[in-house]
mmCIF file of C-alpha atoms and ligand atoms in Angstrom:
data_model
loop_
_atom_site.group_PDB
_atom_site.id
_atom_site.type_symbol
_atom_site.label_atom_id
_atom_site.label_comp_id
_atom_site.label_asym_id
_atom_site.label_seq_id
_atom_site.Cartn_x
_atom_site.Cartn_y
_atom_site.Cartn_z
ATOM 1 C CA MET A 8 91.471 49.634 112.765
ATOM 2 C CA ASN A 9 92.185 45.954 112.956
ATOM 3 C CA PRO A 10 91.551 44.843 116.601
ATOM 4 C CA THR A 11 95.047 43.326 116.987
ATOM 5 C CA ILE A 12 96.651 46.577 115.904
ATOM 6 C CA ARG A 13 94.430 48.618 118.184
ATOM 7 C CA LYS A 14 95.194 46.378 121.167
ATOM 8 C CA CYS A 15 98.921 46.567 120.533
ATOM 9 C CA CYS A 16 98.759 50.370 120.113
ATOM 10 C CA SER A 17 96.802 50.915 123.269
ATOM 11 C CA ARG A 18 99.277 48.783 125.240
ATOM 12 C CA TRP A 19 102.056 50.849 123.721
ATOM 13 C CA LEU A 20 100.191 54.080 124.403
ATOM 14 C CA HIS A 21 99.688 53.162 128.029
ATOM 15 C CA LYS A 22 103.404 52.481 128.511
ATOM 16 C CA ALA A 23 104.454 55.659 126.714
ATOM 17 C CA LEU A 24 101.978 57.824 128.603
ATOM 18 C CA ALA A 25 103.064 56.427 131.959
ATOM 19 C CA ALA A 26 106.702 57.191 131.097
ATOM 20 C CA LEU A 27 105.772 60.688 129.968
ATOM 21 C CA ALA A 28 103.791 61.418 133.103
ATOM 22 C CA ALA A 29 106.700 60.324 135.283
ATOM 23 C CA ALA A 30 109.103 62.514 133.340
ATOM 24 C CA ALA A 31 106.851 65.566 133.116
ATOM 25 C CA ALA A 32 108.675 68.678 134.232
ATOM 26 C CA LEU A 33 107.161 71.993 135.247
ATOM 27 C CA ALA A 34 109.202 74.309 133.039
ATOM 28 C CA CYS A 35 107.154 76.684 130.900
ATOM 29 C CA CYS A 36 107.248 77.398 127.211
ATOM 30 C CA ALA A 37 104.993 78.935 124.571
ATOM 31 C CA SER A 38 102.172 76.840 123.058
ATOM 32 C CA CYS A 39 101.192 76.673 119.373
ATOM 33 C CA SER A 40 98.396 79.065 120.171
ATOM 34 C CA GLY A 41 100.806 81.440 121.941
ATOM 35 C CA GLU A 42 99.757 80.603 125.555
ATOM 36 C CA PRO A 43 102.402 79.571 128.124
ATOM 37 C CA GLU A 44 102.254 75.819 128.843
ATOM 38 C CA ALA A 45 103.906 73.281 131.165
ATOM 39 C CA SER A 46 106.357 71.019 129.337
ATOM 40 C CA ASN A 47 104.118 67.993 129.848
ATOM 41 C CA THR A 48 102.009 69.550 127.105
ATOM 42 C CA LEU A 49 102.211 68.118 123.625
ATOM 43 C CA ARG A 50 101.520 70.924 121.172
ATOM 44 C CA ILE A 51 100.206 69.799 117.805
ATOM 45 C CA GLY A 52 99.603 72.281 115.007
ATOM 46 C CA VAL A 53 96.938 71.031 112.597
ATOM 47 C CA SER A 54 96.229 72.827 109.316
ATOM 48 C CA LEU A 55 93.304 71.678 107.140
ATOM 49 C CA TYR A 56 92.941 72.297 103.416
ATOM 50 C CA THR A 57 89.481 73.575 104.294
ATOM 51 C CA LEU A 58 87.099 73.100 107.182
ATOM 52 C CA ASP A 59 84.217 73.275 104.759
ATOM 53 C CA ASP A 60 84.367 69.541 103.984
ATOM 54 C CA THR A 61 82.244 66.898 105.698
ATOM 55 C CA PHE A 62 84.899 64.190 105.859
ATOM 56 C CA ILE A 63 87.631 66.554 107.090
ATOM 57 C CA SER A 64 85.280 67.889 109.791
ATOM 58 C CA SER A 65 84.755 64.346 111.005
ATOM 59 C CA VAL A 66 88.537 63.783 111.158
ATOM 60 C CA VAL A 67 88.734 66.928 113.333
ATOM 61 C CA GLN A 68 85.987 65.720 115.688
ATOM 62 C CA ASN A 69 87.771 62.395 116.036
ATOM 63 C CA LEU A 70 91.107 64.141 116.666
ATOM 64 C CA GLU A 71 89.602 66.176 119.481
ATOM 65 C CA ARG A 72 88.002 63.112 121.052
ATOM 66 C CA THR A 73 91.116 60.924 120.708
ATOM 67 C CA ALA A 74 93.340 63.626 122.191
ATOM 68 C CA GLN A 75 91.004 63.901 125.194
ATOM 69 C CA GLU A 76 91.060 60.117 125.643
ATOM 70 C CA ALA A 77 94.878 60.103 125.575
ATOM 71 C CA GLU A 78 94.967 62.915 128.151
ATOM 72 C CA SER A 79 92.718 60.961 130.469
ATOM 73 C CA HIS A 80 95.323 58.142 130.557
ATOM 74 C CA ALA A 81 98.037 60.261 132.143
ATOM 75 C CA ASP A 82 99.032 63.598 133.582
ATOM 76 C CA LEU A 83 99.455 64.991 130.116
ATOM 77 C CA LYS A 84 97.898 67.767 128.098
ATOM 78 C CA ILE A 85 97.492 67.721 124.358
ATOM 79 C CA ASN A 86 97.102 71.180 122.917
ATOM 80 C CA LEU A 87 95.566 70.888 119.455
ATOM 81 C CA SER A 88 95.771 74.096 117.506
ATOM 82 C CA ILE A 89 93.490 73.587 114.493
ATOM 83 C CA VAL A 90 93.424 76.112 111.666
ATOM 84 C CA ASP A 91 91.561 76.352 108.357
ATOM 85 C CA GLY A 92 93.739 76.688 105.218
ATOM 86 C CA ARG A 93 90.669 77.987 103.331
ATOM 87 C CA SER A 94 91.832 76.217 100.146
ATOM 88 C CA ASN A 95 94.727 78.647 99.868
ATOM 89 C CA GLN A 96 98.300 77.317 99.845
ATOM 90 C CA THR A 97 99.830 80.690 100.720
ATOM 91 C CA THR A 98 97.578 80.939 103.784
ATOM 92 C CA GLN A 99 98.545 77.417 104.800
ATOM 93 C CA LEU A 100 102.283 78.117 104.468
ATOM 94 C CA GLU A 101 101.865 81.139 106.734
ATOM 95 C CA GLN A 102 100.079 78.902 109.229
ATOM 96 C CA VAL A 103 103.033 76.473 109.117
ATOM 97 C CA ASP A 104 105.465 79.357 109.782
ATOM 98 C CA ARG A 105 103.341 80.500 112.703
ATOM 99 C CA PHE A 106 103.135 76.999 114.209
ATOM 100 C CA ILE A 107 106.926 76.688 114.010
ATOM 101 C CA ALA A 108 107.552 80.165 115.426
ATOM 102 C CA ARG A 109 105.257 79.408 118.364
ATOM 103 C CA GLY A 110 107.057 76.185 119.218
ATOM 104 C CA CYS A 111 104.702 73.421 118.067
ATOM 105 C CA ASP A 112 106.102 69.950 118.779
ATOM 106 C CA ILE A 113 104.428 68.256 115.807
ATOM 107 C CA LEU A 114 102.848 69.517 112.578
ATOM 108 C CA CYS A 115 99.850 67.700 111.053
ATOM 109 C CA ILE A 116 99.193 68.999 107.567
ATOM 110 C CA ASN A 117 96.241 68.273 105.285
ATOM 111 C CA ILE A 118 97.938 69.972 102.376
ATOM 112 C CA VAL A 119 95.995 72.315 100.099
ATOM 113 C CA ASP A 120 98.179 71.734 97.032
ATOM 114 C CA ARG A 121 100.245 68.565 97.045
ATOM 115 C CA THR A 122 102.861 70.149 94.785
ATOM 116 C CA ALA A 123 103.750 72.491 97.684
ATOM 117 C CA ALA A 124 104.646 69.605 100.026
ATOM 118 C CA ALA A 125 108.429 69.977 99.563
ATOM 119 C CA VAL A 126 108.281 73.556 100.888
ATOM 120 C CA VAL A 127 106.467 72.375 104.033
ATOM 121 C CA VAL A 128 108.952 69.513 104.491
ATOM 122 C CA ASP A 129 111.905 71.921 104.247
ATOM 123 C CA LYS A 130 110.389 74.341 106.765
ATOM 124 C CA ALA A 131 109.700 71.531 109.253
ATOM 125 C CA GLN A 132 113.109 69.952 108.770
ATOM 126 C CA GLU A 133 114.920 73.233 109.257
ATOM 127 C CA ALA A 134 113.020 73.768 112.510
ATOM 128 C CA GLY A 135 113.543 70.120 113.597
ATOM 129 C CA VAL A 136 109.791 69.518 113.930
ATOM 130 C CA PRO A 137 108.314 66.142 112.902
ATOM 131 C CA LEU A 138 105.692 66.426 110.182
ATOM 132 C CA ILE A 139 102.629 64.258 109.537
ATOM 133 C CA PHE A 140 100.721 64.771 106.293
ATOM 134 C CA PHE A 141 97.237 63.268 106.271
ATOM 135 C CA ASN A 142 94.387 62.567 103.826
ATOM 136 C CA ARG A 143 95.906 64.494 100.897
ATOM 137 C CA GLN A 144 98.927 62.499 99.831
ATOM 138 C CA PRO A 145 102.107 64.222 98.644
ATOM 139 C CA VAL A 146 104.321 62.378 96.141
ATOM 140 C CA ASP A 147 106.640 59.771 97.642
ATOM 141 C CA GLU A 148 109.754 61.758 96.759
ATOM 142 C CA ASP A 149 108.595 64.626 99.011
ATOM 143 C CA ILE A 150 107.687 62.272 101.873
ATOM 144 C CA ARG A 151 111.183 60.769 101.690
ATOM 145 C CA ARG A 152 112.943 64.142 101.792
ATOM 146 C CA SER A 153 113.324 63.683 105.533
ATOM 147 C CA SER A 154 113.159 60.736 107.945
ATOM 148 C CA GLN A 155 110.847 62.806 110.180
ATOM 149 C CA VAL A 156 108.023 63.009 107.614
ATOM 150 C CA TYR A 157 105.000 60.687 107.617
ATOM 151 C CA TYR A 158 101.741 60.179 105.747
ATOM 152 C CA VAL A 159 98.531 58.848 107.315
ATOM 153 C CA GLY A 160 95.765 57.977 104.875
ATOM 154 C CA VAL A 161 93.746 55.434 102.967
ATOM 155 C CA ASN A 162 94.869 53.730 99.785
ATOM 156 C CA ALA A 163 92.728 55.356 97.096
ATOM 157 C CA GLN A 164 93.174 52.536 94.616
ATOM 158 C CA GLY A 165 91.884 50.070 97.198
ATOM 159 C CA ASN A 166 88.776 51.998 98.110
ATOM 160 C CA GLY A 167 88.057 52.728 94.440
ATOM 161 C CA THR A 168 88.195 49.007 93.728
ATOM 162 C CA LEU A 169 85.831 48.278 96.624
ATOM 163 C CA GLN A 170 83.405 50.884 95.353
ATOM 164 C CA GLY A 171 83.394 49.116 91.982
ATOM 165 C CA ARG A 172 82.809 45.791 93.731
ATOM 166 C CA LEU A 173 79.739 47.179 95.474
ATOM 167 C CA VAL A 174 78.245 47.764 92.029
ATOM 168 C CA LEU A 175 79.569 44.449 90.712
ATOM 169 C CA ASP A 176 77.924 42.529 93.577
ATOM 170 C CA ALA A 177 74.585 44.214 92.876
ATOM 171 C CA TRP A 178 74.882 43.659 89.109
ATOM 172 C CA GLN A 179 75.745 39.971 89.525
ATOM 173 C CA LYS A 180 72.940 39.442 92.038
ATOM 174 C CA ASP A 181 70.149 41.081 90.095
ATOM 175 C CA PRO A 182 71.199 42.696 86.790
ATOM 176 C CA ALA A 183 67.600 43.344 85.719
ATOM 177 C CA SER A 184 67.072 45.707 88.670
ATOM 178 C CA ILE A 185 69.929 47.917 87.394
ATOM 179 C CA ASP A 186 69.816 47.478 83.603
ATOM 180 C CA ARG A 187 66.984 49.897 82.840
ATOM 181 C CA ASN A 188 67.152 49.605 79.046
ATOM 182 C CA GLY A 189 67.841 45.840 79.149
ATOM 183 C CA ASP A 190 70.831 46.025 76.785
ATOM 184 C CA GLY A 191 73.165 44.073 79.089
ATOM 185 C CA ILE A 192 75.452 47.119 79.330
ATOM 186 C CA LEU A 193 75.845 49.175 82.478
ATOM 187 C CA GLN A 194 75.325 52.870 81.622
ATOM 188 C CA TYR A 195 77.016 55.004 84.276
ATOM 189 C CA ALA A 196 77.939 58.555 85.201
ATOM 190 C CA MET A 197 80.947 59.614 87.295
ATOM 191 C CA LEU A 198 81.084 62.486 89.777
ATOM 192 C CA GLU A 199 84.733 63.295 90.337
ATOM 193 C CA GLY A 200 86.440 65.008 93.274
ATOM 194 C CA GLU A 201 88.950 67.827 92.971
ATOM 195 C CA PRO A 202 91.011 67.616 89.769
ATOM 196 C CA GLY A 203 94.522 66.306 90.452
ATOM 197 C CA HIS A 204 93.657 64.869 93.896
ATOM 198 C CA GLN A 205 94.996 61.309 94.126
ATOM 199 C CA ASP A 206 91.723 60.060 95.650
ATOM 200 C CA ALA A 207 89.714 61.477 92.740
ATOM 201 C CA LEU A 208 92.020 60.082 90.049
ATOM 202 C CA LEU A 209 92.390 56.612 91.514
ATOM 203 C CA ARG A 210 88.793 56.122 92.664
ATOM 204 C CA THR A 211 87.574 57.139 89.202
ATOM 205 C CA GLU A 212 89.875 54.662 87.511
ATOM 206 C CA TYR A 213 89.642 51.676 89.843
ATOM 207 C CA SER A 214 85.901 51.727 90.513
ATOM 208 C CA VAL A 215 85.199 51.127 86.831
ATOM 209 C CA LYS A 216 88.142 48.745 86.470
ATOM 210 C CA ALA A 217 86.573 46.429 89.076
ATOM 211 C CA LEU A 218 83.643 45.993 86.648
ATOM 212 C CA THR A 219 85.611 45.683 83.428
ATOM 213 C CA ASP A 220 88.020 43.204 85.100
ATOM 214 C CA ALA A 221 84.940 41.081 85.818
ATOM 215 C CA GLU A 222 83.948 41.428 82.147
ATOM 216 C CA VAL A 223 80.906 43.587 82.744
ATOM 217 C CA SER A 224 80.252 45.812 79.717
ATOM 218 C CA VAL A 225 80.065 49.450 80.723
ATOM 219 C CA GLU A 226 79.250 52.680 78.942
ATOM 220 C CA LYS A 227 80.138 56.082 80.357
ATOM 221 C CA LEU A 228 77.299 58.525 79.710
ATOM 222 C CA ALA A 229 78.787 61.487 81.566
ATOM 223 C CA SER A 230 81.531 62.536 83.952
ATOM 224 C CA ASP A 231 82.518 65.817 85.539
ATOM 225 C CA THR A 232 84.209 67.217 88.602
ATOM 226 C CA ALA A 233 82.078 68.462 91.467
ATOM 227 C CA ASN A 234 85.062 69.156 93.787
ATOM 228 C CA TRP A 235 83.853 66.838 96.611
ATOM 229 C CA ASN A 236 80.877 69.156 97.001
ATOM 230 C CA ARG A 237 77.189 68.288 97.443
ATOM 231 C CA GLY A 238 75.766 71.437 95.855
ATOM 232 C CA GLN A 239 78.052 71.240 92.825
ATOM 233 C CA ALA A 240 77.201 67.550 92.354
ATOM 234 C CA SER A 241 73.508 68.307 92.483
ATOM 235 C CA ALA A 242 73.932 70.983 89.776
ATOM 236 C CA ARG A 243 75.892 68.582 87.516
ATOM 237 C CA VAL A 244 73.349 65.797 87.888
ATOM 238 C CA SER A 245 70.454 68.167 87.132
ATOM 239 C CA LEU A 246 72.106 68.852 83.768
ATOM 240 C CA TRP A 247 72.628 65.134 83.138
ATOM 241 C CA ILE A 248 68.959 64.471 83.871
ATOM 242 C CA GLN A 249 68.023 67.007 81.195
ATOM 243 C CA GLU A 250 70.238 65.130 78.757
ATOM 244 C CA PHE A 251 69.656 61.490 79.704
ATOM 245 C CA GLY A 252 66.343 61.486 81.580
ATOM 246 C CA ASP A 253 66.152 58.328 83.677
ATOM 247 C CA GLN A 254 68.608 56.365 81.523
ATOM 248 C CA ILE A 255 71.572 56.618 83.909
ATOM 249 C CA GLU A 256 71.758 53.220 85.594
ATOM 250 C CA VAL A 257 74.618 53.772 88.043
ATOM 251 C CA ILE A 258 76.205 56.885 89.541
ATOM 252 C CA PHE A 259 79.716 56.560 90.937
ATOM 253 C CA ALA A 260 80.627 59.474 93.183
ATOM 254 C CA ASN A 261 84.227 59.849 94.391
ATOM 255 C CA ASN A 262 82.828 60.756 97.834
ATOM 256 C CA ASP A 263 79.589 60.648 99.824
ATOM 257 C CA ASP A 264 78.823 64.361 99.715
ATOM 258 C CA MET A 265 78.676 64.241 95.915
ATOM 259 C CA ALA A 266 76.580 61.034 96.021
ATOM 260 C CA LEU A 267 74.108 62.845 98.280
ATOM 261 C CA GLY A 268 74.093 65.791 95.875
ATOM 262 C CA ALA A 269 73.152 63.378 93.070
ATOM 263 C CA ILE A 270 70.286 62.039 95.161
ATOM 264 C CA ASP A 271 69.090 65.607 95.861
ATOM 265 C CA ALA A 272 68.904 66.314 92.102
ATOM 266 C CA LEU A 273 67.236 63.005 91.205
ATOM 267 C CA LYS A 274 64.582 63.421 93.895
ATOM 268 C CA GLU A 275 63.969 66.994 92.843
ATOM 269 C CA ALA A 276 63.425 65.786 89.249
ATOM 270 C CA GLY A 277 61.050 63.087 90.526
ATOM 271 C CA ILE A 278 63.157 60.183 89.180
ATOM 272 C CA SER A 279 62.014 56.981 90.814
ATOM 273 C CA PRO A 280 63.298 54.402 91.403
ATOM 274 C CA LEU A 281 66.698 55.994 91.882
ATOM 275 C CA PRO A 282 69.632 54.601 89.905
ATOM 276 C CA LEU A 283 72.228 52.669 91.905
ATOM 277 C CA ILE A 284 74.378 55.310 93.623
ATOM 278 C CA VAL A 285 77.632 54.686 95.464
ATOM 279 C CA GLY A 286 79.984 56.968 97.401
ATOM 280 C CA VAL A 287 83.124 56.775 99.532
ATOM 281 C CA ASP A 288 83.694 57.963 103.161
ATOM 282 C CA ALA A 289 80.803 56.571 105.250
ATOM 283 C CA THR A 290 79.974 59.994 106.693
ATOM 284 C CA ALA A 291 77.015 60.211 109.088
ATOM 285 C CA PRO A 292 74.593 61.684 106.484
ATOM 286 C CA ALA A 293 75.624 58.961 104.012
ATOM 287 C CA LEU A 294 74.904 56.221 106.542
ATOM 288 C CA GLU A 295 71.477 57.755 107.130
ATOM 289 C CA SER A 296 70.845 57.781 103.398
ATOM 290 C CA ILE A 297 71.769 54.081 103.170
ATOM 291 C CA ALA A 298 69.364 53.385 106.043
ATOM 292 C CA ALA A 299 66.646 55.257 104.123
ATOM 293 C CA GLY A 300 67.294 53.068 101.048
ATOM 294 C CA GLU A 301 68.513 55.952 98.858
ATOM 295 C CA LEU A 302 72.307 55.645 98.741
ATOM 296 C CA TYR A 303 73.069 52.041 97.791
ATOM 297 C CA GLY A 304 76.473 51.839 99.489
ATOM 298 C CA THR A 305 79.753 53.469 100.380
ATOM 299 C CA VAL A 306 83.323 52.561 101.326
ATOM 300 C CA LEU A 307 84.646 53.429 104.766
ATOM 301 C CA ASN A 308 87.261 56.178 104.771
ATOM 302 C CA ASP A 309 88.356 55.678 108.355
ATOM 303 C CA ALA A 310 88.228 59.144 109.992
ATOM 304 C CA ASP A 311 88.497 57.615 113.458
ATOM 305 C CA GLY A 312 91.501 55.438 112.546
ATOM 306 C CA MET A 313 93.142 58.417 110.849
ATOM 307 C CA ALA A 314 92.796 60.579 113.965
ATOM 308 C CA ARG A 315 93.977 57.790 116.280
ATOM 309 C CA SER A 316 97.042 57.095 114.164
ATOM 310 C CA MET A 317 97.911 60.795 114.089
ATOM 311 C CA VAL A 318 97.659 61.111 117.875
ATOM 312 C CA ASP A 319 99.576 57.849 118.535
ATOM 313 C CA LEU A 320 102.294 58.805 116.062
ATOM 314 C CA SER A 321 102.557 62.329 117.497
ATOM 315 C CA LEU A 322 102.941 60.955 121.030
ATOM 316 C CA ALA A 323 105.650 58.528 119.915
ATOM 317 C CA LEU A 324 107.609 61.180 118.046
ATOM 318 C CA TRP A 325 107.294 63.650 120.903
ATOM 319 C CA SER A 326 108.383 61.167 123.553
ATOM 320 C CA GLY A 327 111.264 59.849 121.439
ATOM 321 C CA SER A 328 109.781 56.325 121.242
ATOM 322 C CA ASP A 329 109.965 54.111 118.202
ATOM 323 C CA PRO A 330 107.039 55.192 115.952
ATOM 324 C CA SER A 331 106.715 51.700 114.506
ATOM 325 C CA GLU A 332 105.686 50.458 117.959
ATOM 326 C CA ALA A 333 102.905 53.046 118.066
ATOM 327 C CA VAL A 334 101.411 52.624 114.605
ATOM 328 C CA ASN A 335 101.563 50.142 111.767
ATOM 329 C CA LEU A 336 104.327 51.957 109.883
ATOM 330 C CA GLN A 337 105.199 50.874 106.359
ATOM 331 C CA ASP A 338 108.365 51.790 104.479
ATOM 332 C CA GLY A 339 109.317 53.925 107.480
ATOM 333 C CA HIS A 340 106.906 56.720 106.503
ATOM 334 C CA TYR A 341 103.366 55.496 105.775
ATOM 335 C CA VAL A 342 100.365 54.516 107.890
ATOM 336 C CA TRP A 343 97.707 52.928 105.657
ATOM 337 C CA LEU A 344 94.252 52.605 107.134
ATOM 338 C CA PRO A 345 91.918 49.729 106.304
ATOM 339 C CA TYR A 346 88.778 50.317 104.216
ATOM 340 C CA ARG A 347 85.509 48.354 103.993
ATOM 341 C CA LYS A 348 82.326 48.172 101.964
ATOM 342 C CA VAL A 349 79.196 49.484 103.673
ATOM 343 C CA THR A 350 75.650 48.605 102.572
ATOM 344 C CA GLN A 351 72.335 48.026 104.321
ATOM 345 C CA ASP A 352 73.565 44.488 105.115
ATOM 346 C CA ASN A 353 76.290 45.601 107.555
ATOM 347 C CA LEU A 354 75.165 49.164 108.284
ATOM 348 C CA SER A 355 74.665 48.577 112.017
ATOM 349 C CA GLU A 356 78.432 48.028 112.433
ATOM 350 C CA PHE A 357 79.047 51.614 111.344
ATOM 351 C CA MET A 358 76.188 53.522 112.978
ATOM 352 C CA THR A 359 77.075 55.000 116.369
ATOM 353 C CA PRO A 360 74.199 54.491 118.815
HETATM 354 C C1 GAL B 5 88.826 62.419 100.429
HETATM 355 C C2 GAL B 5 87.405 62.329 100.920
HETATM 356 C C3 GAL B 5 86.621 63.516 100.430
HETATM 357 C C4 GAL B 5 87.338 64.800 100.796
HETATM 358 C C5 GAL B 5 88.767 64.769 100.343
HETATM 359 C C6 GAL B 5 89.525 65.990 100.811
HETATM 360 O O1 GAL B 5 89.576 61.329 100.948
HETATM 361 O O2 GAL B 5 86.808 61.155 100.424
HETATM 362 O O3 GAL B 5 85.324 63.500 100.976
HETATM 363 O O4 GAL B 5 87.292 64.948 102.191
HETATM 364 O O5 GAL B 5 89.424 63.604 100.845
HETATM 365 O O6 GAL B 5 90.885 65.874 100.581
HETATM 366 CA CA1 CA B 6 71.860 49.150 80.299
#
């Protein structure tokens, strides 16, 4: 998060938490998880598309930490009820029903299937519960169905473009180190995330566009979905190695887990030096791989900023404060998080000691 925004939010948070603590009553009610709670407890129901996803797990860790930090500012409890949608939209809708029935104050939904967003919006609206979608972006029409619906995420076009620029910078600096066959054309392969996911579609398009806009000639050798998954990416790249040997010059992966899967396959096949490989997310294992000189670079997908914005927005909505004082709200519904390139040059800024 931009330091000015963070400063302003924490000032706001302090004020809001002090007001909440003063107003806290002792009446009891049921929590999202079914336990009785004092009414100075904010109950947030969080449903994930799956817990089996490195980036989503890091959002969860950050949510837990941020909620604890907020609690330590005031006599306030944040009850996070976190459930796994197991990639099943029916399961997730049942979880939403349960959260509402148990009296959650706020719903945070990482939707399994974005085409089901309208159903979730209608359920939340009928129950009068504010709803925050995160990371998996529903269409704008669904977000605007109700004034109490928000989206917290990263602009996929922007981080796709930055991923392309990582490769562009390297190509402009030292094309010979990338251009294995010396034909002046950049031969690449693309590992795509889940089909239909806005991050997969836009990162795929805009990463390559950053190169073609700069008039770099490119040739796509292969592309396939590996569903954000390291093992699936490794299997795809093993097949590509059989077909293209060491002639792939650059591998774009829509996320870090798939980039690491590519590296697994290339190392297993004994390909050295590795082609230039780029991901998106800046997960801990990806940062380690950059440090080891294997992954060339990644683009920050701000898990910490995402969690902070969700907690700040939840507190504002719960306490009846103006949400635009708590977070940088655009068009009344959207919180867009900043993204940045990460390479060996600035790695230390992203590694936690
Ligand atoms: C993307 C992220 C992927 C995966 C996906 C799940 O933003 O880069 O690693 O977590 O979201 O929706
Ligand atoms: Ca070439």
